[in-house]
Every structure is written in C-alpha cells, then in structure tokens.
Amino acid sequence: MTDCLFCKIVAKEIPAEIVHETGRTLAFRDINPQAPTHVLVVPKQHHPDAAALARADDGLADDVLKTAHAVAVQEGVAEGGYRVVFNTGPGAGQTVFHVHAHVLGGRPLTWPPG
C-alpha cells in the first residue's frame, strides 16, 4: 500500500519510536498516547482491519497478540494489567486502515471504554 502510514513506518520511510520488532510484527509508541504506556502493534504485512487479519488465517493474528504481550512485559505493565484494543472500521474509531493493536497500561483503565 503506497499511501499507508503504517506500511511506511514498517518500511522505515517514516520515523517512529520502535519498541519491539519481530520478523512479522512491529511495535511503536503512539504519537497521541491515551495512557502512560500506549504502543501500537502492527503486522508488517498490510491488512486493513482486524477482520481481514482474522481471514488471513496464517498465524499472523497470533503473532500480533504475542507481540502485544511481549510489549506489555517489556513496558512493565503485564503484571498490573493492560488492555489490547483493535478498532475495526470508522464507527469504532479506526483512522489508519492498517490493522493495529493498541497496548494500553500504566494507569487504571475504566469499563466500559469510550
């Protein structure tokens, strides 16, 4: 995807504060954090949303979740609790259409969210 912001971050064409990387995923700090820990985890392969990621059916969704947990451990929020959020579609607040998991932690997270 030539115009995809996250594809450009994956390709290192746009700078980001990368905190974790695997062969299939990249994790970087959100530029508008909603919690002390707010990291985005993206698959390096482009999929527009969580539904498309689920349809990929090649273990990539599992890799994204494993990376999200690794980030939570690395950031020191795994023991106290953290949230993983996928916004799917404009009605859910998705603004970049490259699937991404928000890893949030470091403060009490209320329920229900937004």
PDB file of C-alpha atoms in Angstrom:
ATOM      1  CA  MET A   1       0.000   0.000   0.000  1.00  0.00           C
ATOM      2  CA  THR A   2       1.832   3.092  -1.188  1.00  0.00           C
ATOM      3  CA  ASP A   3      -0.222   5.593   0.830  1.00  0.00           C
ATOM      4  CA  CYS A   4      -0.472   3.611   4.080  1.00  0.00           C
ATOM      5  CA  LEU A   5       1.115   5.420   7.019  1.00  0.00           C
ATOM      6  CA  PHE A   6       1.878   2.215   8.924  1.00  0.00           C
ATOM      7  CA  CYS A   7       3.331   0.498   5.839  1.00  0.00           C
ATOM      8  CA  LYS A   8       5.689   3.473   5.555  1.00  0.00           C
ATOM      9  CA  ILE A   9       6.651   3.103   9.231  1.00  0.00           C
ATOM     10  CA  VAL A  10       7.264  -0.631   8.702  1.00  0.00           C
ATOM     11  CA  ALA A  11       9.449   0.224   5.687  1.00  0.00           C
ATOM     12  CA  LYS A  12      11.319   2.774   7.875  1.00  0.00           C
ATOM     13  CA  GLU A  13      10.352   5.569   5.455  1.00  0.00           C
ATOM     14  CA  ILE A  14       8.669   7.472   8.297  1.00  0.00           C
ATOM     15  CA  PRO A  15      10.342   7.602  11.715  1.00  0.00           C
ATOM     16  CA  ALA A  16       8.680   6.099  14.764  1.00  0.00           C
ATOM     17  CA  GLU A  17       9.831   5.182  18.248  1.00  0.00           C
ATOM     18  CA  ILE A  18      10.082   1.436  17.750  1.00  0.00           C
ATOM     19  CA  VAL A  19       9.972  -0.556  20.986  1.00  0.00           C
ATOM     20  CA  HIS A  20       9.796  -4.138  19.698  1.00  0.00           C
ATOM     21  CA  GLU A  21      10.207  -5.925  16.390  1.00  0.00           C
ATOM     22  CA  THR A  22       9.852  -9.486  15.166  1.00  0.00           C
ATOM     23  CA  GLY A  23      10.054 -10.960  11.702  1.00  0.00           C
ATOM     24  CA  ARG A  24       6.319 -10.351  11.184  1.00  0.00           C
ATOM     25  CA  THR A  25       5.370  -7.523  13.565  1.00  0.00           C
ATOM     26  CA  LEU A  26       6.456  -4.044  14.573  1.00  0.00           C
ATOM     27  CA  ALA A  27       5.569  -2.187  17.784  1.00  0.00           C
ATOM     28  CA  PHE A  28       5.978   1.560  18.202  1.00  0.00           C
ATOM     29  CA  ARG A  29       4.782   4.307  20.540  1.00  0.00           C
ATOM     30  CA  ASP A  30       1.514   6.056  19.717  1.00  0.00           C
ATOM     31  CA  ILE A  31       2.096   9.738  18.915  1.00  0.00           C
ATOM     32  CA  ASN A  32      -1.085  10.661  20.841  1.00  0.00           C
ATOM     33  CA  PRO A  33      -0.873   8.425  23.929  1.00  0.00           C
ATOM     34  CA  GLN A  34      -4.028   7.772  25.948  1.00  0.00           C
ATOM     35  CA  ALA A  35      -2.167   6.088  28.818  1.00  0.00           C
ATOM     36  CA  PRO A  36       1.397   6.112  30.185  1.00  0.00           C
ATOM     37  CA  THR A  37       2.007   3.018  28.069  1.00  0.00           C
ATOM     38  CA  HIS A  38       0.398   3.294  24.643  1.00  0.00           C
ATOM     39  CA  VAL A  39       2.102   1.215  21.989  1.00  0.00           C
ATOM     40  CA  LEU A  40       0.751   0.188  18.590  1.00  0.00           C
ATOM     41  CA  VAL A  41       1.462  -3.304  17.307  1.00  0.00           C
ATOM     42  CA  VAL A  42       1.122  -3.838  13.562  1.00  0.00           C
ATOM     43  CA  PRO A  43       1.739  -6.785  11.298  1.00  0.00           C
ATOM     44  CA  LYS A  44       4.382  -5.936   8.731  1.00  0.00           C
ATOM     45  CA  GLN A  45       2.072  -7.329   6.063  1.00  0.00           C
ATOM     46  CA  HIS A  46      -0.781  -4.957   5.202  1.00  0.00           C
ATOM     47  CA  HIS A  47      -4.288  -5.931   6.283  1.00  0.00           C
ATOM     48  CA  PRO A  48      -6.835  -3.112   6.568  1.00  0.00           C
ATOM     49  CA  ASP A  49      -8.548  -4.221   9.791  1.00  0.00           C
ATOM     50  CA  ALA A  50      -8.935  -6.981  12.374  1.00  0.00           C
ATOM     51  CA  ALA A  51     -11.488  -8.825  10.251  1.00  0.00           C
ATOM     52  CA  ALA A  52      -9.010  -9.028   7.366  1.00  0.00           C
ATOM     53  CA  LEU A  53      -6.284 -10.128   9.774  1.00  0.00           C
ATOM     54  CA  ALA A  54      -8.524 -12.921  11.048  1.00  0.00           C
ATOM     55  CA  ARG A  55      -9.254 -14.035   7.474  1.00  0.00           C
ATOM     56  CA  ALA A  56      -5.514 -14.227   6.719  1.00  0.00           C
ATOM     57  CA  ASP A  57      -5.557 -17.485   8.716  1.00  0.00           C
ATOM     58  CA  ASP A  58      -1.805 -17.934   8.697  1.00  0.00           C
ATOM     59  CA  GLY A  59      -0.992 -17.365  12.369  1.00  0.00           C
ATOM     60  CA  LEU A  60      -0.405 -13.658  11.903  1.00  0.00           C
ATOM     61  CA  ALA A  61      -3.148 -12.651  14.377  1.00  0.00           C
ATOM     62  CA  ASP A  62      -1.454 -14.889  16.932  1.00  0.00           C
ATOM     63  CA  ASP A  63       1.873 -13.172  16.245  1.00  0.00           C
ATOM     64  CA  VAL A  64       0.289  -9.740  16.777  1.00  0.00           C
ATOM     65  CA  LEU A  65      -1.140 -10.847  20.140  1.00  0.00           C
ATOM     66  CA  LYS A  66       2.157 -12.427  21.195  1.00  0.00           C
ATOM     67  CA  THR A  67       3.934  -9.187  20.340  1.00  0.00           C
ATOM     68  CA  ALA A  68       1.327  -7.194  22.296  1.00  0.00           C
ATOM     69  CA  HIS A  69       2.022  -9.339  25.363  1.00  0.00           C
ATOM     70  CA  ALA A  70       5.797  -9.056  24.875  1.00  0.00           C
ATOM     71  CA  VAL A  71       5.414  -5.265  24.757  1.00  0.00           C
ATOM     72  CA  ALA A  72       3.333  -5.302  27.960  1.00  0.00           C
ATOM     73  CA  VAL A  73       6.046  -7.324  29.714  1.00  0.00           C
ATOM     74  CA  GLN A  74       8.826  -5.107  28.337  1.00  0.00           C
ATOM     75  CA  GLU A  75       6.950  -1.932  29.370  1.00  0.00           C
ATOM     76  CA  GLY A  76       6.333  -3.278  32.892  1.00  0.00           C
ATOM     77  CA  VAL A  77       2.527  -3.306  32.721  1.00  0.00           C
ATOM     78  CA  ALA A  78       1.857  -7.026  32.286  1.00  0.00           C
ATOM     79  CA  GLU A  79       1.607  -7.864  35.974  1.00  0.00           C
ATOM     80  CA  GLY A  80      -0.628  -4.946  36.939  1.00  0.00           C
ATOM     81  CA  GLY A  81      -2.865  -5.309  33.902  1.00  0.00           C
ATOM     82  CA  TYR A  82      -3.080  -3.925  30.405  1.00  0.00           C
ATOM     83  CA  ARG A  83      -5.606  -3.617  27.624  1.00  0.00           C
ATOM     84  CA  VAL A  84      -5.298  -4.647  23.975  1.00  0.00           C
ATOM     85  CA  VAL A  85      -7.724  -2.857  21.645  1.00  0.00           C
ATOM     86  CA  PHE A  86      -8.424  -3.331  17.932  1.00  0.00           C
ATOM     87  CA  ASN A  87     -10.627  -0.617  16.419  1.00  0.00           C
ATOM     88  CA  THR A  88     -12.242  -2.072  13.308  1.00  0.00           C
ATOM     89  CA  GLY A  89     -13.933   0.378  10.974  1.00  0.00           C
ATOM     90  CA  PRO A  90     -14.640   4.099  11.146  1.00  0.00           C
ATOM     91  CA  GLY A  91     -17.583   3.642  13.527  1.00  0.00           C
ATOM     92  CA  ALA A  92     -15.202   2.104  16.063  1.00  0.00           C
ATOM     93  CA  GLY A  93     -12.700   4.937  15.717  1.00  0.00           C
ATOM     94  CA  GLN A  94     -10.241   3.347  13.284  1.00  0.00           C
ATOM     95  CA  THR A  95      -8.425   6.144  11.460  1.00  0.00           C
ATOM     96  CA  VAL A  96      -5.451   4.299   9.927  1.00  0.00           C
ATOM     97  CA  PHE A  97      -6.621   1.368   7.843  1.00  0.00           C
ATOM     98  CA  HIS A  98      -3.712  -0.955   8.541  1.00  0.00           C
ATOM     99  CA  VAL A  99      -4.753  -3.264  11.364  1.00  0.00           C
ATOM    100  CA  HIS A 100      -3.138  -2.325  14.655  1.00  0.00           C
ATOM    101  CA  ALA A 101      -3.482  -3.322  18.274  1.00  0.00           C
ATOM    102  CA  HIS A 102      -3.285  -0.622  20.916  1.00  0.00           C
ATOM    103  CA  VAL A 103      -1.453  -1.829  24.031  1.00  0.00           C
ATOM    104  CA  LEU A 104      -2.541   0.415  26.915  1.00  0.00           C
ATOM    105  CA  GLY A 105      -1.424   0.345  30.533  1.00  0.00           C
ATOM    106  CA  GLY A 106       0.203   2.177  33.373  1.00  0.00           C
ATOM    107  CA  ARG A 107      -2.998   3.675  34.799  1.00  0.00           C
ATOM    108  CA  PRO A 108      -6.428   2.390  35.857  1.00  0.00           C
ATOM    109  CA  LEU A 109      -8.463   1.620  32.747  1.00  0.00           C
ATOM    110  CA  THR A 110     -12.186   2.028  33.311  1.00  0.00           C
ATOM    111  CA  TRP A 111     -15.009  -0.018  31.847  1.00  0.00           C
ATOM    112  CA  PRO A 112     -16.795   0.463  29.587  1.00  0.00           C
ATOM    113  CA  PRO A 113     -14.270   2.291  27.442  1.00  0.00           C
ATOM    114  CA  GLY A 114     -15.163   5.444  25.462  1.00  0.00           C
TER     115      GLY A 114
END
